[in-house]
Coordinates of C-alpha atoms in Angstrom, one line a residue:
X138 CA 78.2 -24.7 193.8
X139 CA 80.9 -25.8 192.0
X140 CA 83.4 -23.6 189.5
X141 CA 82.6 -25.8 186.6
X142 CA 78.5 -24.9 187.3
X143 CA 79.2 -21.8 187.6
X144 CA 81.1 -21.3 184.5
X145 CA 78.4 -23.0 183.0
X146 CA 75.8 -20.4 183.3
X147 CA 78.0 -18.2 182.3
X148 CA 78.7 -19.4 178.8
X149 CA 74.9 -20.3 178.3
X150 CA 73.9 -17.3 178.9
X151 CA 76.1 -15.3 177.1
X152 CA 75.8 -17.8 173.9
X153 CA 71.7 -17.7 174.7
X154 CA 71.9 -13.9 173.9
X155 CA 73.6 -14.2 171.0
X156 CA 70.9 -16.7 169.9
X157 CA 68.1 -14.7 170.6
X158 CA 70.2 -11.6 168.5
X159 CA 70.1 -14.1 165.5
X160 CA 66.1 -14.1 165.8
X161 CA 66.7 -10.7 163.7
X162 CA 68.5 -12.3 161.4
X163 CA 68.1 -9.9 158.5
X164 CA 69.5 -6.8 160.5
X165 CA 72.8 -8.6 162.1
X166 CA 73.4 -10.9 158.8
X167 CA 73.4 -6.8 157.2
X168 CA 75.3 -5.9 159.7
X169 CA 77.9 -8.8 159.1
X170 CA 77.9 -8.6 155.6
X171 CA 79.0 -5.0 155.6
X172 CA 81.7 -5.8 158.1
X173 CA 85.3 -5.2 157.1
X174 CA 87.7 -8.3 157.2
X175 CA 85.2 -11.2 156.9
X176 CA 84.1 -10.1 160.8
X177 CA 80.9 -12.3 159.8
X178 CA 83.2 -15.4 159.3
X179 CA 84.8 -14.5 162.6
X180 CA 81.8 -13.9 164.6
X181 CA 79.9 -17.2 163.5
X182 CA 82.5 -19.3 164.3
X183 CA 83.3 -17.6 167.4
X184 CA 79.6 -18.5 168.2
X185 CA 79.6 -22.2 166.9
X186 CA 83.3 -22.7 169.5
X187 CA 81.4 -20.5 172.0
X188 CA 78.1 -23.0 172.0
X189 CA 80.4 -26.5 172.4
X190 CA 82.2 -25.0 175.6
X191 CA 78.3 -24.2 176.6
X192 CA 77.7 -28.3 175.8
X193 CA 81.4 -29.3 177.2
X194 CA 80.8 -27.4 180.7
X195 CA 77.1 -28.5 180.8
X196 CA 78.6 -32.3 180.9
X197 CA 81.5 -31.2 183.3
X198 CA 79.0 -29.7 185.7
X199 CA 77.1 -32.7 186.4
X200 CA 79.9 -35.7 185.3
X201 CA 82.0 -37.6 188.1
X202 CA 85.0 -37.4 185.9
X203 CA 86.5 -33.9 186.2
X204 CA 89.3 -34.6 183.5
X205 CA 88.9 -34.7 179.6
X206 CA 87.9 -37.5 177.9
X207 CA 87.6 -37.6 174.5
X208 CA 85.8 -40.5 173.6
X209 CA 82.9 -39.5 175.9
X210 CA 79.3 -39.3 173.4
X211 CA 78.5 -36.7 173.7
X212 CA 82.0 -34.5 173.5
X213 CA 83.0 -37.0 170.2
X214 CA 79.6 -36.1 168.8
X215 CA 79.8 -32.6 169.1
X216 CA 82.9 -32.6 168.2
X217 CA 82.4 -34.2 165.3
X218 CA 80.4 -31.2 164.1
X219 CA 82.7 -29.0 165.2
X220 CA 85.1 -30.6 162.6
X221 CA 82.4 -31.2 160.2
X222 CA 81.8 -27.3 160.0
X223 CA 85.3 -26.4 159.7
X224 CA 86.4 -29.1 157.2
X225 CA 83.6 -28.4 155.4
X226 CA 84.4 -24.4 155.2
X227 CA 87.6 -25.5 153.6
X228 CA 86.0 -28.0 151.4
X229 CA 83.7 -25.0 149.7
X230 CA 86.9 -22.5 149.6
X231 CA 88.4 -24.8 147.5
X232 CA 85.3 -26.0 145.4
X233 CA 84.9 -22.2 144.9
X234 CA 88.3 -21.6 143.5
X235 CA 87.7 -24.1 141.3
X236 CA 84.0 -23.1 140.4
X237 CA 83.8 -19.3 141.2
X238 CA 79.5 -19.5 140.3
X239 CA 79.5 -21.9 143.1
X240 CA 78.6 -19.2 145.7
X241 CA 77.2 -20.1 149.2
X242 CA 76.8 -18.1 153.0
X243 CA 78.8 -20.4 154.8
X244 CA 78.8 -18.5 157.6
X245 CA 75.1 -18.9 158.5
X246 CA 76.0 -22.7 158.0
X247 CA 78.7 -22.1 160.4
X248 CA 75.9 -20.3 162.8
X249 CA 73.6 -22.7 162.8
X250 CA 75.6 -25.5 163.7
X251 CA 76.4 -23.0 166.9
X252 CA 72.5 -22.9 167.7
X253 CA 72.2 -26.9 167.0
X254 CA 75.1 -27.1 170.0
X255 CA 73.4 -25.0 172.4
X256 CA 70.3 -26.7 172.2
X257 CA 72.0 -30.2 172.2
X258 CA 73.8 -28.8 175.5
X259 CA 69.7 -28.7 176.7
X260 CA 69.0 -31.7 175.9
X261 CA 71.9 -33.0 178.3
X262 CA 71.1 -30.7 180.9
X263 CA 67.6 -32.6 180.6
X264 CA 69.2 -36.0 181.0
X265 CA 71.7 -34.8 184.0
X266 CA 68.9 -33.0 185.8
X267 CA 65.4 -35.7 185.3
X268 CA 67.1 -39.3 185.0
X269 CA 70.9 -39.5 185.8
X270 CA 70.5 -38.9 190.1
X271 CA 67.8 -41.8 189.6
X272 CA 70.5 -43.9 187.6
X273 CA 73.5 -43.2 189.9
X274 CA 71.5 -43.7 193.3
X275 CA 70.4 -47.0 192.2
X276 CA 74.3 -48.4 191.0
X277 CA 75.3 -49.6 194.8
X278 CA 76.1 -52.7 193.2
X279 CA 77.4 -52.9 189.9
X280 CA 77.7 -56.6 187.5
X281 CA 81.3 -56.3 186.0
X282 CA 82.0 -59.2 183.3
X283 CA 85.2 -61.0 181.8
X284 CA 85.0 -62.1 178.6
X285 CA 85.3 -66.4 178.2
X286 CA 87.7 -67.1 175.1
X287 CA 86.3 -69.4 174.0
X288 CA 83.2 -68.8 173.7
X289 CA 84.6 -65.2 171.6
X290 CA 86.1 -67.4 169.1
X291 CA 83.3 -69.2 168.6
X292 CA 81.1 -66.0 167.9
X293 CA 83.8 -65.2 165.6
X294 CA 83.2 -68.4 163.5
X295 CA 79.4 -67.9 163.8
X296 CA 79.2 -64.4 162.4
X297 CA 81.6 -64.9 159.8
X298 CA 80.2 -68.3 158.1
X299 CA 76.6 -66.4 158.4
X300 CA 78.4 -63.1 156.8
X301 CA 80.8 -65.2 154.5
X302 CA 77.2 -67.1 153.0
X303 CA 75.6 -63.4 152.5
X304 CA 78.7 -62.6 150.1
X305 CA 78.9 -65.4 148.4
X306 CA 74.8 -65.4 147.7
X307 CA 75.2 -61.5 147.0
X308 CA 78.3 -61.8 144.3
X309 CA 76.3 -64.6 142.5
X310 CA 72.9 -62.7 142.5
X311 CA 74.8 -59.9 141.1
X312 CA 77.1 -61.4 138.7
X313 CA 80.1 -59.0 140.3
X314 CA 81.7 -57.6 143.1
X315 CA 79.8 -54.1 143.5
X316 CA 83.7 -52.6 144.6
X317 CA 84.9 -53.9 140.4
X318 CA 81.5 -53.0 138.7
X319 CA 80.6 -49.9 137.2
X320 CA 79.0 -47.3 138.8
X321 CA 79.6 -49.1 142.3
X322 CA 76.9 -46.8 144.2
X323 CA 73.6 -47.5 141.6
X324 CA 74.5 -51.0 141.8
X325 CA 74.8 -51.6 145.0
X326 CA 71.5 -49.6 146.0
X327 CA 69.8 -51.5 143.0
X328 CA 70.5 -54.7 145.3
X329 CA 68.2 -53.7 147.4
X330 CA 64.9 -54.3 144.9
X331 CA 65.9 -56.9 144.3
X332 CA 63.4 -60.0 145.3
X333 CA 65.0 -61.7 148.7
X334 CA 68.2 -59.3 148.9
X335 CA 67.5 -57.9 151.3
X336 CA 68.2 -60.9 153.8
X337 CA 71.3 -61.9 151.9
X338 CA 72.8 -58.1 151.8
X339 CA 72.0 -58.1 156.0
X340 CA 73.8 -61.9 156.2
X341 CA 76.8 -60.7 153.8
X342 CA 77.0 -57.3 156.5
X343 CA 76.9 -58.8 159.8
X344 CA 80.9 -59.2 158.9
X345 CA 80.7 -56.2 160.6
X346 CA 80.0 -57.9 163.7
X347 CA 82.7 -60.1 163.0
X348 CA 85.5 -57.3 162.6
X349 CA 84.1 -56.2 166.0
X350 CA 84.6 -59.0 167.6
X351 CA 88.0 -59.9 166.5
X352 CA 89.5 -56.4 167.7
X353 CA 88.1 -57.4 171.1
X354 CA 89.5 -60.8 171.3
X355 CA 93.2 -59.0 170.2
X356 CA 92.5 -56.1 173.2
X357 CA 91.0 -58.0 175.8
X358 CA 92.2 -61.6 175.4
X359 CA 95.4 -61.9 173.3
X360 CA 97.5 -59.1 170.8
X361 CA 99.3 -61.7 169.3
X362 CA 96.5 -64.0 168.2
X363 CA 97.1 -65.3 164.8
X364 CA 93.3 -66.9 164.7
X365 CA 91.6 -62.8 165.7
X366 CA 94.4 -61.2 162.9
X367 CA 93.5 -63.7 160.3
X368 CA 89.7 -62.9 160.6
X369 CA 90.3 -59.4 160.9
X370 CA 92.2 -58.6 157.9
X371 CA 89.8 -61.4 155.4
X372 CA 86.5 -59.8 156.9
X373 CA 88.0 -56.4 156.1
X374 CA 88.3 -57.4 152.7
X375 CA 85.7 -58.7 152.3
X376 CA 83.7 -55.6 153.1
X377 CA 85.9 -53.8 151.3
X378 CA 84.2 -55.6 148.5
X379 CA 80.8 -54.0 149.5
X380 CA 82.1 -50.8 148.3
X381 CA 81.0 -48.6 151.0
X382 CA 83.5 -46.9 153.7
X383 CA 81.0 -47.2 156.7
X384 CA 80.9 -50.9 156.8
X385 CA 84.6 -51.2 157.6
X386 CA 85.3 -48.0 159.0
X387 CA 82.5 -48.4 161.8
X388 CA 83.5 -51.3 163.3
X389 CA 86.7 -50.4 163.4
X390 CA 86.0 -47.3 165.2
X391 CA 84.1 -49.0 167.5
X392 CA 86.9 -51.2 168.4
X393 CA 89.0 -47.7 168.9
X394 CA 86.6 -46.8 171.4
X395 CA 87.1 -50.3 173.4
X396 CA 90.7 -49.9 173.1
X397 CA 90.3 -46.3 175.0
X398 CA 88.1 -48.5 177.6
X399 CA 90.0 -52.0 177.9
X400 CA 93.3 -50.8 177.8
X401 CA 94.3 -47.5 178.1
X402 CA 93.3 -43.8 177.6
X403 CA 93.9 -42.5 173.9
X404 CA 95.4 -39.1 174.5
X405 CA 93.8 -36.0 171.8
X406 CA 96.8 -35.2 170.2
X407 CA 97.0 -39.0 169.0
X408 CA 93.1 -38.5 168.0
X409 CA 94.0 -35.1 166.2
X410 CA 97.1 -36.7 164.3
X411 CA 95.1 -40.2 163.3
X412 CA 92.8 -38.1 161.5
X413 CA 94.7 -36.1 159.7
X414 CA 95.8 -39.5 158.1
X415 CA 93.4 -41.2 158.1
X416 CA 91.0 -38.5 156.9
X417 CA 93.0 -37.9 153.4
X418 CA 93.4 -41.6 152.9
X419 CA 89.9 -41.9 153.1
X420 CA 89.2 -38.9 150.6
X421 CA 91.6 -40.5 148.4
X422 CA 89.8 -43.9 148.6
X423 CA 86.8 -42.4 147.7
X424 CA 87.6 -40.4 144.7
X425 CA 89.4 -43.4 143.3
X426 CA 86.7 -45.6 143.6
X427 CA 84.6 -42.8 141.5
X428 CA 88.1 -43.0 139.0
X429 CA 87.5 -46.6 138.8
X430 CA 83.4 -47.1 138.7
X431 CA 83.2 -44.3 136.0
X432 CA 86.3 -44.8 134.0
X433 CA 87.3 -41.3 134.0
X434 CA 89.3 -39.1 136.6
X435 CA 87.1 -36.5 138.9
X436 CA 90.1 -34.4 138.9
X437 CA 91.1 -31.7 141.5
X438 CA 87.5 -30.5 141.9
X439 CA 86.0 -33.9 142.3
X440 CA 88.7 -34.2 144.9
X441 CA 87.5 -30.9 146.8
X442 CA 83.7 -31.8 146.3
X443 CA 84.3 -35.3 148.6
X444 CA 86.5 -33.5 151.4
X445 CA 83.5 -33.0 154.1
X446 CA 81.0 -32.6 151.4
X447 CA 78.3 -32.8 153.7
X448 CA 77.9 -30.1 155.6
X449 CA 78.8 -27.6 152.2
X450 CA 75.7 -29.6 150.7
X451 CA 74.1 -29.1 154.0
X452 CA 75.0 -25.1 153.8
X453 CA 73.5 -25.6 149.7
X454 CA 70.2 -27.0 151.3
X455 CA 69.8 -23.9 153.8
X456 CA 70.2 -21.5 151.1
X457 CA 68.4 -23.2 148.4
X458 CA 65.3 -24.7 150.1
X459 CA 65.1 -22.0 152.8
X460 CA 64.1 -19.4 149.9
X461 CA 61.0 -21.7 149.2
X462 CA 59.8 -21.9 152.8
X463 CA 58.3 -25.6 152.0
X464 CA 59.6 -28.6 154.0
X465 CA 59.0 -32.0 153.6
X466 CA 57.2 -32.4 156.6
X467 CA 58.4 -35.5 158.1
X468 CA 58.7 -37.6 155.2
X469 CA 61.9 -39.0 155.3
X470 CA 62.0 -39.4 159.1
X471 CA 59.4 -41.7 158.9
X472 CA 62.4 -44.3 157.6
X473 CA 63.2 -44.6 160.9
X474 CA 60.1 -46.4 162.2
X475 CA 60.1 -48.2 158.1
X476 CA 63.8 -50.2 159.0
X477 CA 62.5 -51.0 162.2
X478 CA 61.1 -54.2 160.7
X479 CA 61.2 -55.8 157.5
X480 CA 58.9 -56.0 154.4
X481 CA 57.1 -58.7 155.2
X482 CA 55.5 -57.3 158.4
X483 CA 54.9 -54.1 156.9
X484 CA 53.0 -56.1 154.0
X485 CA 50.7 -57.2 156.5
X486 CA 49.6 -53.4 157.4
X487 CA 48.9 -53.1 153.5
X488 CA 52.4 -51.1 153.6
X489 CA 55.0 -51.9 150.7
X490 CA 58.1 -50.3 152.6
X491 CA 60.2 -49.9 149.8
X492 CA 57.6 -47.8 147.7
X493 CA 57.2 -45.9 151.3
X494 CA 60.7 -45.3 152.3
X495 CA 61.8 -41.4 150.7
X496 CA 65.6 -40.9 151.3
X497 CA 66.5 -37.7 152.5
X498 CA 69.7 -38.5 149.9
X499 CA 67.5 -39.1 147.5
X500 CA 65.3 -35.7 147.5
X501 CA 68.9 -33.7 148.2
X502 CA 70.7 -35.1 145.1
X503 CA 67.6 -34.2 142.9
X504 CA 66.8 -31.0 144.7
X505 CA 70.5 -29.2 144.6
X506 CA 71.7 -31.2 141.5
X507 CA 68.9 -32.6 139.7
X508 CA 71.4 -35.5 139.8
X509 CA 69.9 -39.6 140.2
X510 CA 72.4 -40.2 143.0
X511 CA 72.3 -39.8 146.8
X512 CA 73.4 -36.6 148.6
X513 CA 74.0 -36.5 152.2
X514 CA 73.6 -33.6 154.1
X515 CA 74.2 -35.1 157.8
X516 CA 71.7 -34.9 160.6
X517 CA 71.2 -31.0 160.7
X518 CA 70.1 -31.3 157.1
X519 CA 67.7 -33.9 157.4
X520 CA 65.9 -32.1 160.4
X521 CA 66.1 -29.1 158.0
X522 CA 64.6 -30.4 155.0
X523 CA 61.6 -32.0 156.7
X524 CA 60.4 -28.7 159.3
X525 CA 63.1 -26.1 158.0
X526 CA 65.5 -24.4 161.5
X527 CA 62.3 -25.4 163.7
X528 CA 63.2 -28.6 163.4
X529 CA 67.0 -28.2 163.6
X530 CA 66.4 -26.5 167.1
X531 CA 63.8 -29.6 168.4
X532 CA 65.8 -32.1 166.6
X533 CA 69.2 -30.9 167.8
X534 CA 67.2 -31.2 171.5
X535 CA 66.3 -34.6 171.2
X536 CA 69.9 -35.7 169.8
X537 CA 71.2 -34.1 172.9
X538 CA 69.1 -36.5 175.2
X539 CA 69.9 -39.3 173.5
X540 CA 74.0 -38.7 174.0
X541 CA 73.4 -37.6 177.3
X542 CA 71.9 -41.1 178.2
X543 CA 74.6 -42.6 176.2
X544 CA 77.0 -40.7 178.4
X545 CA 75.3 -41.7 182.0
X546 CA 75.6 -45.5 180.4
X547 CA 79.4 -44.7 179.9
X548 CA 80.2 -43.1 183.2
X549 CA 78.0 -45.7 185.5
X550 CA 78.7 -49.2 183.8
X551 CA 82.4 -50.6 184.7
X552 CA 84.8 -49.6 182.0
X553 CA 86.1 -53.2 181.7
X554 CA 82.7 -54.5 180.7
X555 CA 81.0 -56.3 178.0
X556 CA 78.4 -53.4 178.1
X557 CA 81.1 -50.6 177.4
X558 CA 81.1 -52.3 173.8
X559 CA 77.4 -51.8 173.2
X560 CA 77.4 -48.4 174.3
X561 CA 81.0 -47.7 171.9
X562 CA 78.7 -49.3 168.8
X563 CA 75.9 -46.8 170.1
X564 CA 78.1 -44.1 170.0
X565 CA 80.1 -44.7 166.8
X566 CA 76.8 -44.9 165.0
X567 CA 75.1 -42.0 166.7
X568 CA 78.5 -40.2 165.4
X569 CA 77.8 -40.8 162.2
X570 CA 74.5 -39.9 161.8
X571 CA 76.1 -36.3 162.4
X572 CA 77.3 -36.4 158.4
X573 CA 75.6 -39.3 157.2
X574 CA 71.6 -40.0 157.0
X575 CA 69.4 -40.7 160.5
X576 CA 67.9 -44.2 158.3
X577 CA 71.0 -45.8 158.0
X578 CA 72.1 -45.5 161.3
X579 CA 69.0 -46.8 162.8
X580 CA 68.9 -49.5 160.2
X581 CA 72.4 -50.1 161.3
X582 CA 71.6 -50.6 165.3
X583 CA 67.8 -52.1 164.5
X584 CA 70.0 -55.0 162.3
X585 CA 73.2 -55.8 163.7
X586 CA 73.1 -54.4 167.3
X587 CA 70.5 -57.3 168.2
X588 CA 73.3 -59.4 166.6
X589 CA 75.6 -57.5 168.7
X590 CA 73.7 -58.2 172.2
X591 CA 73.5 -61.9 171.4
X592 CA 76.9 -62.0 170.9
X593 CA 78.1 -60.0 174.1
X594 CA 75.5 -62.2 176.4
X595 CA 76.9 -65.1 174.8
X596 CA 80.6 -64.6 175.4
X597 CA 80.6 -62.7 179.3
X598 CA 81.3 -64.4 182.4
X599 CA 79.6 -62.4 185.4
X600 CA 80.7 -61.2 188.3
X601 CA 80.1 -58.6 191.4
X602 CA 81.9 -55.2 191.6
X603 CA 80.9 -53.8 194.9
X604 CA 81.4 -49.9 195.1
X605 CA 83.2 -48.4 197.7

């Protein structure tokens, strides 16, 4: 057996007794609270560090590839909460300064993310064990692809006159650019009602495709291409326009992820030092555009509130709604199976979608705040809200097999493939559905990653990789 199994069990079961010492939760969280020296702080996130090496070393046990890689699923997903947690701590120390009747337990925030990590770790352990040997034992001969030029500029020029003749229907129908209008958010989300938006908001977004594909063309075809820059920077723009962060910041994660695949590995400490620039740039983007859509400045504590703000609304959501023991019971998951096809089809079930469709932001900003706005409390809040820490444990499962299929898809397929793409645009979106809301990202991959496929199939040249 080898070391890393070993060390495996260890760590699972030594994190698996500390989860079943939280089922008394009143007795340890007494305990902890009467602790000296904020043990309690200590202990949970001792647990929430000790749970990840339980899902790291459950991937290392069954995984080829001994050595660390970052931009693996399912360690960039969990990772992601790892950060999530601890950015988010800091976020409510600093919103508590500011506002000392703010007062939250962070720490069984902080715990739970912990128990959502150990059961993720199962859910991987379930894809390693049931379907990976089938996988593996069936890739004897593998279909690399190249990528033809050509044919990548012309899916360039395709996405971007369908995407540049959403914007220009969008701006008109609105009268503005929702990035220069008051109250950016409300106006943009009003877009959606209305009457044939819809298809004109998904035309004017499938610039993300563009962006995509232009970051491929300069790391797989040519770095110096003036044509790929050019529609890079003017699609960027353009989405910039949109007013939301995740329509330009997703694509060009994804092609962050095909960098680390097409050209070479991106060591951590380059990861750990692009964030920390990137992060506060983004923060700052944010609470400027607030500055500029409401005309007044948000100040220091509006500053704080937007610094990981999920996950201290997501430790607001267990203390709140976990006094009143009464969950939504599904509601707003069912937005998943609601994006998976548009109005019209639903219309003929006797279904209007939109009246149908409850946003898990939607009941969070009126719940905590009583505020007409949209909260997001990240993917542990949503299974929350809906079946309470039962359905953080079965949800946080089912994430886990999903990455852990991602990750077999990223270990077996060629890493100089066409299909390494897909599976980055999986992963960046599956990444974000760890702060953002589980609709959106679906919506996201239901929309544009058919878009996405047509494109790939379009632009690969095949060949035959025999293994040795």
């Amino acid at each position: 057996m080898k070391r890393n199994t070993l060390l495996f069990i260890l760590l699972f079961l030594t994190a698996t007794s500390l989860f079943f010492a939280r089922l008394d939760l009143d007795a340890l969280d007494e305990v902890l609270s009467n602790a000296k020296f904020g043990y309690e702080y200590i202990y949970s996130v001792a647990f929430m560090l000790l749970s990840f090496a339980v899902l790291y070393f459950s991937v290392r046990a069954f995984s080829d590839k001994q050595s660390f890689e970052f931009f693996r699923p399912t360690i960039v997903i969990s990772s992601l909460f790892i950060a999530s947690a601890i950015g988010g701590s800091v976020s409510y120390i600093i919103t508590w300064l500011i506002w000392p009747h703010f007062v939250l337990d962070i720490s069984n925030a902080i715990r739970t993310v912990g128990v959502a990590l150990l059961f993720m770790s199962g859910g991987i352990l379930v894809v390693n064990l049931l379907i990976k040997p089938y996988i593996s034992a069936s890739e004897k001969v593998r279909t690399e692809t190249a990528i033809n030029p050509v044919r990548l500029k012309v899916a360039i020029l395709v996405t971007f006159a369908i995407g540049m003749a959403g914007a220009i229907l969008v701006f008109s129908k609105l009268g503005f650019i929702p990035i220069l209008a008051d109250l950016t958010v409300s106006q943009r989300a009003s877009l959606g009602t209305m009457v044939g938006s819809g298809l004109q908001s998904k035309m004017y977004l499938t610039l993300m495709i563009t962006i995509i594909l232009s970051l491929v063309y300069l790391i797989k075809v040519d770095s110096r291409s003036i044509f790929a820059v050019f529609f890079f920077f003017v699609t960027t723009m353009l989405l910039f326009g949109y007013g939301a962060r995740f329509f330009f910041v997703m694509p060009a994660l994804v092609g962050l992820f095909c960098y680390n695949n097409f050209v070479k590995r991106i060591k951590f400490v380059y990861v750990i030092l692009g964030f920390l620039v990137l992060f506060p740039l983004l923060v700052v983007y944010t609470s400027a555009r607030e500055d500029l859509t409401t005309g007044e400045s948000i100040g220091m504590y509006g500053f704080a509130f937007y610094l990981f703000g999920e996950f201290r609304d997501f430790t607001y959501m267990l203390d709140k709604l976990g006094r009143y023991n009464q969950y939504l019971g599904g509601t707003t998951l069912m937005n998943i199976l609601y994006t998976a096809m548009p109005q019209q089809v639903w219309e003929v079930f006797g279904i209007n979608k939109l009246g149908a469709m409850y946003s898990s932001a939607t009941f969070s900003a009126d719940f905590l705040y009583k505020a007409n706005a949209g909260i997001r409390i990240g993917l542990l809040g949503e299974f929350f809200i809906n079946f309470g820490y039962t359905g953080i444990y079965i949800g946080s499962f089912i994430f886990g097999i999903c990455a852990g299929i991602l990750d077999i898809f990223y270990e077996v397929l060629p890493r100089k493939t066409t299909g390494q793409i897909f599976v980055a645009f999986l992963t960046v979106n599956l990444l974000f559905s760890v702060i953002g809301q589980i609709d959106g990202v679906f919506a996201t991959i239901y929309y544009y990653g058919y878009i996405l496929v047509a494109a790939l199939l379009f632009i690969r040249e095949r060949k035959m990789v025999y293994d040795e």
